[in-house]
């Protein structure tokens, strides 16, 4: 695994949370993107080396809607950049981690992604992400 690519924060409303994060970080949201397969709308911020992703659910069955219902708004996942997601998934499977998808999926911001169950990583949902080279 490489650096932390971004932190994901579950929010009820991007309309409410984007202005708060713009004020907090003193930088504008640089991108909003809907990810149909995950039933989310995302909003991204950059500060120096760091990237923050706000996530709002687009359906009641979305992982984000379930998370907020159970635990309220807050830190949802830590995403690590990887060079080769297939190799990393194979390594983690061999180490006994429970991967939440069989194959990498296309995520926001031009990434291939895969999640690791939070129960296997001390209560933190982990995302692997590999930049898609066109
Ligand atoms: N971080 C830490 N713990 C979490 C969690 C999270 N993000 N989401 C759920 N949990 C906890 C639940 O509260 C539950 O805890 P308890 O057993 O103590 O009550 C436990 O994990 C297991 O929950 P579960 O019933 O097995 O499963 P859920 O239906 O709550 O689903 C999860 C949890 C992680 C398997 C599911 O959310 C998932 O598959 N996530 C991956 C996809 C995803 O999160 N997509 C949205 C983001 C998309 C993007 O970044 O683009």
JSON list of C-alpha atoms and ligand atoms in Angstrom, two decimals:
[
{"chain": "A", "resi": 1, "resn": "UNK", "atom": "CA", "xyz": [0.00, 0.00, 0.00]},
{"chain": "A", "resi": 2, "resn": "UNK", "atom": "CA", "xyz": [1.11, 3.56, -0.68]},
{"chain": "A", "resi": 3, "resn": "UNK", "atom": "CA", "xyz": [0.01, 6.92, 0.77]},
{"chain": "A", "resi": 4, "resn": "UNK", "atom": "CA", "xyz": [-3.48, 7.74, 2.07]},
{"chain": "A", "resi": 5, "resn": "UNK", "atom": "CA", "xyz": [-5.24, 8.81, -1.14]},
{"chain": "A", "resi": 6, "resn": "UNK", "atom": "CA", "xyz": [-8.24, 10.38, 0.60]},
{"chain": "A", "resi": 7, "resn": "UNK", "atom": "CA", "xyz": [-10.46, 10.33, 3.68]},
{"chain": "A", "resi": 8, "resn": "UNK", "atom": "CA", "xyz": [-14.17, 9.69, 3.11]},
{"chain": "A", "resi": 9, "resn": "UNK", "atom": "CA", "xyz": [-16.72, 11.51, 5.27]},
{"chain": "A", "resi": 10, "resn": "UNK", "atom": "CA", "xyz": [-20.41, 10.58, 5.24]},
{"chain": "A", "resi": 11, "resn": "UNK", "atom": "CA", "xyz": [-22.73, 13.58, 5.23]},
{"chain": "A", "resi": 12, "resn": "UNK", "atom": "CA", "xyz": [-26.50, 14.00, 5.15]},
{"chain": "A", "resi": 13, "resn": "UNK", "atom": "CA", "xyz": [-26.45, 16.88, 2.69]},
{"chain": "A", "resi": 14, "resn": "UNK", "atom": "CA", "xyz": [-23.70, 18.10, 0.37]},
{"chain": "A", "resi": 15, "resn": "UNK", "atom": "CA", "xyz": [-25.62, 21.35, 0.05]},
{"chain": "A", "resi": 16, "resn": "UNK", "atom": "CA", "xyz": [-25.10, 21.92, 3.79]},
{"chain": "A", "resi": 17, "resn": "UNK", "atom": "CA", "xyz": [-21.65, 20.36, 4.17]},
{"chain": "A", "resi": 18, "resn": "UNK", "atom": "CA", "xyz": [-19.81, 21.75, 1.12]},
{"chain": "A", "resi": 19, "resn": "UNK", "atom": "CA", "xyz": [-19.95, 25.37, 2.37]},
{"chain": "A", "resi": 20, "resn": "UNK", "atom": "CA", "xyz": [-18.82, 24.21, 5.83]},
{"chain": "A", "resi": 21, "resn": "UNK", "atom": "CA", "xyz": [-15.79, 22.37, 4.38]},
{"chain": "A", "resi": 22, "resn": "UNK", "atom": "CA", "xyz": [-15.02, 25.27, 2.04]},
{"chain": "A", "resi": 23, "resn": "UNK", "atom": "CA", "xyz": [-14.86, 27.55, 5.09]},
{"chain": "A", "resi": 24, "resn": "UNK", "atom": "CA", "xyz": [-13.01, 25.01, 7.24]},
{"chain": "A", "resi": 25, "resn": "UNK", "atom": "CA", "xyz": [-10.33, 24.19, 4.66]},
{"chain": "A", "resi": 26, "resn": "UNK", "atom": "CA", "xyz": [-10.34, 27.63, 3.04]},
{"chain": "A", "resi": 27, "resn": "UNK", "atom": "CA", "xyz": [-10.46, 26.09, -0.43]},
{"chain": "A", "resi": 28, "resn": "UNK", "atom": "CA", "xyz": [-13.31, 25.50, -2.90]},
{"chain": "A", "resi": 29, "resn": "UNK", "atom": "CA", "xyz": [-14.78, 22.10, -3.66]},
{"chain": "A", "resi": 30, "resn": "UNK", "atom": "CA", "xyz": [-13.01, 21.21, -6.94]},
{"chain": "A", "resi": 31, "resn": "UNK", "atom": "CA", "xyz": [-15.28, 18.46, -8.16]},
{"chain": "A", "resi": 32, "resn": "UNK", "atom": "CA", "xyz": [-18.67, 16.79, -7.61]},
{"chain": "A", "resi": 33, "resn": "UNK", "atom": "CA", "xyz": [-19.35, 13.39, -9.10]},
{"chain": "A", "resi": 34, "resn": "UNK", "atom": "CA", "xyz": [-22.18, 10.86, -8.89]},
{"chain": "A", "resi": 35, "resn": "UNK", "atom": "CA", "xyz": [-21.18, 7.21, -8.59]},
{"chain": "A", "resi": 36, "resn": "UNK", "atom": "CA", "xyz": [-24.30, 5.28, -9.63]},
{"chain": "A", "resi": 37, "resn": "UNK", "atom": "CA", "xyz": [-22.92, 1.87, -8.62]},
{"chain": "A", "resi": 38, "resn": "UNK", "atom": "CA", "xyz": [-22.39, 3.09, -5.01]},
{"chain": "A", "resi": 39, "resn": "UNK", "atom": "CA", "xyz": [-25.54, 5.25, -4.87]},
{"chain": "A", "resi": 40, "resn": "UNK", "atom": "CA", "xyz": [-23.57, 8.31, -3.77]},
{"chain": "A", "resi": 41, "resn": "UNK", "atom": "CA", "xyz": [-22.77, 11.83, -4.83]},
{"chain": "A", "resi": 42, "resn": "UNK", "atom": "CA", "xyz": [-19.24, 12.83, -3.92]},
{"chain": "A", "resi": 43, "resn": "UNK", "atom": "CA", "xyz": [-17.58, 16.21, -3.43]},
{"chain": "A", "resi": 44, "resn": "UNK", "atom": "CA", "xyz": [-13.80, 16.64, -3.33]},
{"chain": "A", "resi": 45, "resn": "UNK", "atom": "CA", "xyz": [-11.42, 19.05, -1.61]},
{"chain": "A", "resi": 46, "resn": "UNK", "atom": "CA", "xyz": [-7.63, 19.30, -1.73]},
{"chain": "A", "resi": 47, "resn": "UNK", "atom": "CA", "xyz": [-5.35, 20.82, 0.89]},
{"chain": "A", "resi": 48, "resn": "UNK", "atom": "CA", "xyz": [-1.64, 20.56, 0.31]},
{"chain": "A", "resi": 49, "resn": "UNK", "atom": "CA", "xyz": [-1.03, 16.76, 0.07]},
{"chain": "A", "resi": 50, "resn": "UNK", "atom": "CA", "xyz": [-4.46, 15.80, 1.38]},
{"chain": "A", "resi": 51, "resn": "UNK", "atom": "CA", "xyz": [-7.75, 14.94, -0.29]},
{"chain": "A", "resi": 52, "resn": "UNK", "atom": "CA", "xyz": [-11.13, 14.85, 1.43]},
{"chain": "A", "resi": 53, "resn": "UNK", "atom": "CA", "xyz": [-14.22, 13.21, -0.09]},
{"chain": "A", "resi": 54, "resn": "UNK", "atom": "CA", "xyz": [-17.68, 14.07, 1.22]},
{"chain": "A", "resi": 55, "resn": "UNK", "atom": "CA", "xyz": [-20.31, 11.43, 0.45]},
{"chain": "A", "resi": 56, "resn": "UNK", "atom": "CA", "xyz": [-24.06, 11.90, 0.31]},
{"chain": "A", "resi": 57, "resn": "UNK", "atom": "CA", "xyz": [-26.41, 8.94, -0.28]},
{"chain": "A", "resi": 58, "resn": "UNK", "atom": "CA", "xyz": [-28.69, 8.97, -3.32]},
{"chain": "A", "resi": 59, "resn": "UNK", "atom": "CA", "xyz": [-30.87, 6.09, -2.11]},
{"chain": "A", "resi": 60, "resn": "UNK", "atom": "CA", "xyz": [-32.04, 4.67, 1.22]},
{"chain": "A", "resi": 61, "resn": "UNK", "atom": "CA", "xyz": [-30.26, 1.40, 0.50]},
{"chain": "A", "resi": 62, "resn": "UNK", "atom": "CA", "xyz": [-26.89, 3.05, -0.10]},
{"chain": "A", "resi": 63, "resn": "UNK", "atom": "CA", "xyz": [-24.04, 2.12, 2.28]},
{"chain": "A", "resi": 64, "resn": "UNK", "atom": "CA", "xyz": [-23.83, 5.82, 3.20]},
{"chain": "A", "resi": 65, "resn": "UNK", "atom": "CA", "xyz": [-27.54, 6.04, 4.12]},
{"chain": "A", "resi": 66, "resn": "UNK", "atom": "CA", "xyz": [-27.21, 2.92, 6.31]},
{"chain": "A", "resi": 67, "resn": "UNK", "atom": "CA", "xyz": [-24.04, 4.25, 7.93]},
{"chain": "A", "resi": 68, "resn": "UNK", "atom": "CA", "xyz": [-25.64, 7.62, 8.81]},
{"chain": "A", "resi": 69, "resn": "UNK", "atom": "CA", "xyz": [-28.80, 5.96, 10.12]},
{"chain": "A", "resi": 70, "resn": "UNK", "atom": "CA", "xyz": [-26.74, 3.76, 12.46]},
{"chain": "A", "resi": 71, "resn": "UNK", "atom": "CA", "xyz": [-23.83, 6.02, 13.42]},
{"chain": "A", "resi": 72, "resn": "UNK", "atom": "CA", "xyz": [-24.64, 9.56, 12.26]},
{"chain": "A", "resi": 73, "resn": "UNK", "atom": "CA", "xyz": [-22.46, 11.73, 10.02]},
{"chain": "A", "resi": 74, "resn": "UNK", "atom": "CA", "xyz": [-18.69, 11.29, 10.24]},
{"chain": "A", "resi": 75, "resn": "UNK", "atom": "CA", "xyz": [-15.54, 9.51, 9.14]},
{"chain": "A", "resi": 76, "resn": "UNK", "atom": "CA", "xyz": [-16.58, 6.73, 6.78]},
{"chain": "A", "resi": 77, "resn": "UNK", "atom": "CA", "xyz": [-13.39, 5.30, 5.25]},
{"chain": "A", "resi": 78, "resn": "UNK", "atom": "CA", "xyz": [-9.66, 5.64, 4.76]},
{"chain": "A", "resi": 79, "resn": "UNK", "atom": "CA", "xyz": [-8.53, 5.12, 1.16]},
{"chain": "A", "resi": 80, "resn": "UNK", "atom": "CA", "xyz": [-5.00, 3.97, 0.31]},
{"chain": "A", "resi": 81, "resn": "UNK", "atom": "CA", "xyz": [-3.44, 4.36, -3.11]},
{"chain": "A", "resi": 82, "resn": "UNK", "atom": "CA", "xyz": [-2.12, 1.12, -4.59]},
{"chain": "A", "resi": 83, "resn": "UNK", "atom": "CA", "xyz": [-0.02, 0.50, -7.69]},
{"chain": "A", "resi": 84, "resn": "UNK", "atom": "CA", "xyz": [-1.82, -2.67, -8.78]},
{"chain": "A", "resi": 85, "resn": "UNK", "atom": "CA", "xyz": [-5.21, -3.28, -7.17]},
{"chain": "A", "resi": 86, "resn": "UNK", "atom": "CA", "xyz": [-5.41, -6.89, -8.37]},
{"chain": "A", "resi": 87, "resn": "UNK", "atom": "CA", "xyz": [-2.08, -7.75, -6.74]},
{"chain": "A", "resi": 88, "resn": "UNK", "atom": "CA", "xyz": [-3.06, -5.96, -3.52]},
{"chain": "A", "resi": 89, "resn": "UNK", "atom": "CA", "xyz": [-6.46, -7.71, -3.40]},
{"chain": "A", "resi": 90, "resn": "UNK", "atom": "CA", "xyz": [-4.78, -11.08, -3.86]},
{"chain": "A", "resi": 91, "resn": "UNK", "atom": "CA", "xyz": [-2.26, -10.29, -1.11]},
{"chain": "A", "resi": 92, "resn": "UNK", "atom": "CA", "xyz": [-5.00, -9.20, 1.34]},
{"chain": "A", "resi": 93, "resn": "UNK", "atom": "CA", "xyz": [-7.16, -12.25, 0.56]},
{"chain": "A", "resi": 94, "resn": "UNK", "atom": "CA", "xyz": [-4.17, -14.51, 1.23]},
{"chain": "A", "resi": 95, "resn": "UNK", "atom": "CA", "xyz": [-3.67, -12.68, 4.56]},
{"chain": "A", "resi": 96, "resn": "UNK", "atom": "CA", "xyz": [-7.29, -13.52, 5.50]},
{"chain": "A", "resi": 97, "resn": "UNK", "atom": "CA", "xyz": [-8.95, -10.13, 5.01]},
{"chain": "A", "resi": 98, "resn": "UNK", "atom": "CA", "xyz": [-12.59, -10.06, 3.91]},
{"chain": "A", "resi": 99, "resn": "UNK", "atom": "CA", "xyz": [-12.83, -8.05, 0.69]},
{"chain": "A", "resi": 100, "resn": "UNK", "atom": "CA", "xyz": [-16.23, -6.53, 0.04]},
{"chain": "A", "resi": 101, "resn": "UNK", "atom": "CA", "xyz": [-16.01, -6.96, -3.71]},
{"chain": "A", "resi": 102, "resn": "UNK", "atom": "CA", "xyz": [-14.72, -9.83, -5.81]},
{"chain": "A", "resi": 103, "resn": "UNK", "atom": "CA", "xyz": [-13.40, -7.58, -8.57]},
{"chain": "A", "resi": 104, "resn": "UNK", "atom": "CA", "xyz": [-12.29, -3.93, -8.54]},
{"chain": "A", "resi": 105, "resn": "UNK", "atom": "CA", "xyz": [-15.11, -1.47, -9.31]},
{"chain": "A", "resi": 106, "resn": "UNK", "atom": "CA", "xyz": [-14.98, 1.91, -10.98]},
{"chain": "A", "resi": 107, "resn": "UNK", "atom": "CA", "xyz": [-15.18, 4.61, -8.26]},
{"chain": "A", "resi": 108, "resn": "UNK", "atom": "CA", "xyz": [-15.13, 8.40, -8.23]},
{"chain": "A", "resi": 109, "resn": "UNK", "atom": "CA", "xyz": [-12.24, 10.54, -9.48]},
{"chain": "A", "resi": 110, "resn": "UNK", "atom": "CA", "xyz": [-11.00, 8.08, -12.09]},
{"chain": "A", "resi": 111, "resn": "UNK", "atom": "CA", "xyz": [-10.15, 5.21, -9.74]},
{"chain": "A", "resi": 112, "resn": "UNK", "atom": "CA", "xyz": [-10.52, 1.45, -9.56]},
{"chain": "A", "resi": 113, "resn": "UNK", "atom": "CA", "xyz": [-11.62, 0.65, -6.02]},
{"chain": "A", "resi": 114, "resn": "UNK", "atom": "CA", "xyz": [-12.15, -2.22, -3.59]},
{"chain": "A", "resi": 115, "resn": "UNK", "atom": "CA", "xyz": [-13.23, -2.19, 0.07]},
{"chain": "A", "resi": 116, "resn": "UNK", "atom": "CA", "xyz": [-11.99, -4.23, 3.05]},
{"chain": "A", "resi": 117, "resn": "UNK", "atom": "CA", "xyz": [-14.52, -5.01, 5.81]},
{"chain": "A", "resi": 118, "resn": "UNK", "atom": "CA", "xyz": [-14.08, -2.72, 8.84]},
{"chain": "A", "resi": 119, "resn": "UNK", "atom": "CA", "xyz": [-14.28, -5.68, 11.25]},
{"chain": "A", "resi": 120, "resn": "UNK", "atom": "CA", "xyz": [-10.93, -6.87, 9.83]},
{"chain": "A", "resi": 121, "resn": "UNK", "atom": "CA", "xyz": [-9.18, -3.53, 10.28]},
{"chain": "A", "resi": 122, "resn": "UNK", "atom": "CA", "xyz": [-9.92, -2.44, 13.83]},
{"chain": "A", "resi": 123, "resn": "UNK", "atom": "CA", "xyz": [-13.28, -0.87, 12.98]},
{"chain": "A", "resi": 124, "resn": "UNK", "atom": "CA", "xyz": [-12.11, 1.24, 10.01]},
{"chain": "A", "resi": 125, "resn": "UNK", "atom": "CA", "xyz": [-13.50, 0.68, 6.52]},
{"chain": "A", "resi": 126, "resn": "UNK", "atom": "CA", "xyz": [-10.53, 0.55, 4.12]},
{"chain": "A", "resi": 127, "resn": "UNK", "atom": "CA", "xyz": [-10.66, 1.42, 0.44]},
{"chain": "A", "resi": 128, "resn": "UNK", "atom": "CA", "xyz": [-7.94, 0.48, -2.02]},
{"chain": "A", "resi": 129, "resn": "UNK", "atom": "CA", "xyz": [-7.71, 2.73, -5.03]},
{"chain": "A", "resi": 130, "resn": "UNK", "atom": "CA", "xyz": [-5.70, 2.61, -8.19]},
{"chain": "A", "resi": 131, "resn": "UNK", "atom": "CA", "xyz": [-5.61, 5.49, -10.67]},
{"chain": "A", "resi": 132, "resn": "UNK", "atom": "CA", "xyz": [-7.07, 4.45, -14.02]},
{"chain": "A", "resi": 133, "resn": "UNK", "atom": "CA", "xyz": [-4.59, 5.20, -16.78]},
{"chain": "A", "resi": 134, "resn": "UNK", "atom": "CA", "xyz": [-6.59, 5.86, -19.97]},
{"chain": "B", "resi": 1, "resn": "LIG", "atom": "N1", "xyz": [-16.78, 2.12, 9.16]},
{"chain": "B", "resi": 1, "resn": "LIG", "atom": "C1", "xyz": [-16.71, 1.38, 10.29]},
{"chain": "B", "resi": 1, "resn": "LIG", "atom": "N2", "xyz": [-17.69, 0.49, 10.65]},
{"chain": "B", "resi": 1, "resn": "LIG", "atom": "C2", "xyz": [-18.74, 0.39, 9.82]},
{"chain": "B", "resi": 1, "resn": "LIG", "atom": "C3", "xyz": [-18.86, 1.13, 8.64]},
{"chain": "B", "resi": 1, "resn": "LIG", "atom": "C4", "xyz": [-17.81, 2.03, 8.32]},
{"chain": "B", "resi": 1, "resn": "LIG", "atom": "N3", "xyz": [-17.85, 2.78, 7.21]},
{"chain": "B", "resi": 1, "resn": "LIG", "atom": "N4", "xyz": [-20.02, 0.80, 8.02]},
{"chain": "B", "resi": 1, "resn": "LIG", "atom": "C5", "xyz": [-20.61, -0.13, 8.79]},
{"chain": "B", "resi": 1, "resn": "LIG", "atom": "N5", "xyz": [-19.85, -0.39, 9.86]},
{"chain": "B", "resi": 1, "resn": "LIG", "atom": "C6", "xyz": [-20.10, -1.31, 10.95]},
{"chain": "B", "resi": 1, "resn": "LIG", "atom": "C7", "xyz": [-21.57, -1.43, 11.29]},
{"chain": "B", "resi": 1, "resn": "LIG", "atom": "O1", "xyz": [-21.95, -0.37, 12.15]},
{"chain": "B", "resi": 1, "resn": "LIG", "atom": "C8", "xyz": [-21.61, -2.77, 11.96]},
{"chain": "B", "resi": 1, "resn": "LIG", "atom": "O2", "xyz": [-21.16, -2.62, 13.28]},
{"chain": "B", "resi": 1, "resn": "LIG", "atom": "P1", "xyz": [-21.80, -3.46, 14.50]},
{"chain": "B", "resi": 1, "resn": "LIG", "atom": "O3", "xyz": [-21.70, -4.91, 14.08]},
{"chain": "B", "resi": 1, "resn": "LIG", "atom": "O4", "xyz": [-20.95, -3.09, 15.66]},
{"chain": "B", "resi": 1, "resn": "LIG", "atom": "O5", "xyz": [-23.21, -2.99, 14.58]},
{"chain": "B", "resi": 1, "resn": "LIG", "atom": "C9", "xyz": [-20.55, -3.56, 11.23]},
{"chain": "B", "resi": 1, "resn": "LIG", "atom": "O6", "xyz": [-19.75, -2.60, 10.53]},
{"chain": "B", "resi": 1, "resn": "LIG", "atom": "C10", "xyz": [-21.00, -4.58, 10.23]},
{"chain": "B", "resi": 1, "resn": "LIG", "atom": "O7", "xyz": [-22.05, -4.16, 9.57]},
{"chain": "B", "resi": 1, "resn": "LIG", "atom": "P2", "xyz": [-22.83, -5.19, 8.61]},
{"chain": "B", "resi": 1, "resn": "LIG", "atom": "O8", "xyz": [-24.20, -5.33, 9.16]},
{"chain": "B", "resi": 1, "resn": "LIG", "atom": "O9", "xyz": [-22.03, -6.39, 8.29]},
{"chain": "B", "resi": 1, "resn": "LIG", "atom": "O10", "xyz": [-22.87, -4.47, 7.28]},
{"chain": "B", "resi": 1, "resn": "LIG", "atom": "P3", "xyz": [-23.54, -3.13, 6.87]},
{"chain": "B", "resi": 1, "resn": "LIG", "atom": "O11", "xyz": [-24.79, -3.46, 6.15]},
{"chain": "B", "resi": 1, "resn": "LIG", "atom": "O12", "xyz": [-23.56, -2.11, 7.96]},
{"chain": "B", "resi": 1, "resn": "LIG", "atom": "O13", "xyz": [-22.44, -2.72, 5.79]},
{"chain": "B", "resi": 1, "resn": "LIG", "atom": "C11", "xyz": [-20.24, -2.53, 5.00]},
{"chain": "B", "resi": 1, "resn": "LIG", "atom": "C12", "xyz": [-21.16, -2.36, 6.18]},
{"chain": "B", "resi": 1, "resn": "LIG", "atom": "C13", "xyz": [-18.91, -1.90, 5.35]},
{"chain": "B", "resi": 1, "resn": "LIG", "atom": "C14", "xyz": [-20.06, -4.03, 4.73]},
{"chain": "B", "resi": 1, "resn": "LIG", "atom": "C15", "xyz": [-20.90, -1.82, 3.76]},
{"chain": "B", "resi": 1, "resn": "LIG", "atom": "O14", "xyz": [-21.15, -0.47, 4.07]},
{"chain": "B", "resi": 1, "resn": "LIG", "atom": "C16", "xyz": [-20.04, -1.89, 2.52]},
{"chain": "B", "resi": 1, "resn": "LIG", "atom": "O15", "xyz": [-20.07, -2.88, 1.79]},
{"chain": "B", "resi": 1, "resn": "LIG", "atom": "N6", "xyz": [-19.26, -0.84, 2.23]},
{"chain": "B", "resi": 1, "resn": "LIG", "atom": "C17", "xyz": [-18.44, -0.74, 1.03]},
{"chain": "B", "resi": 1, "resn": "LIG", "atom": "C18", "xyz": [-19.06, 0.15, -0.01]},
{"chain": "B", "resi": 1, "resn": "LIG", "atom": "C19", "xyz": [-19.25, 1.54, 0.47]},
{"chain": "B", "resi": 1, "resn": "LIG", "atom": "O16", "xyz": [-19.03, 1.87, 1.62]},
{"chain": "B", "resi": 1, "resn": "LIG", "atom": "N7", "xyz": [-19.70, 2.41, -0.45]},
{"chain": "B", "resi": 1, "resn": "LIG", "atom": "C20", "xyz": [-19.89, 3.82, -0.18]},
{"chain": "B", "resi": 1, "resn": "LIG", "atom": "C21", "xyz": [-18.67, 4.64, -0.48]},
{"chain": "B", "resi": 1, "resn": "LIG", "atom": "C22", "xyz": [-18.43, 4.70, -1.98]},
{"chain": "B", "resi": 1, "resn": "LIG", "atom": "C23", "xyz": [-17.29, 5.56, -2.41]},
{"chain": "B", "resi": 1, "resn": "LIG", "atom": "O17", "xyz": [-16.37, 5.86, -1.64]},
{"chain": "B", "resi": 1, "resn": "LIG", "atom": "O18", "xyz": [-17.31, 5.94, -3.60]}
]
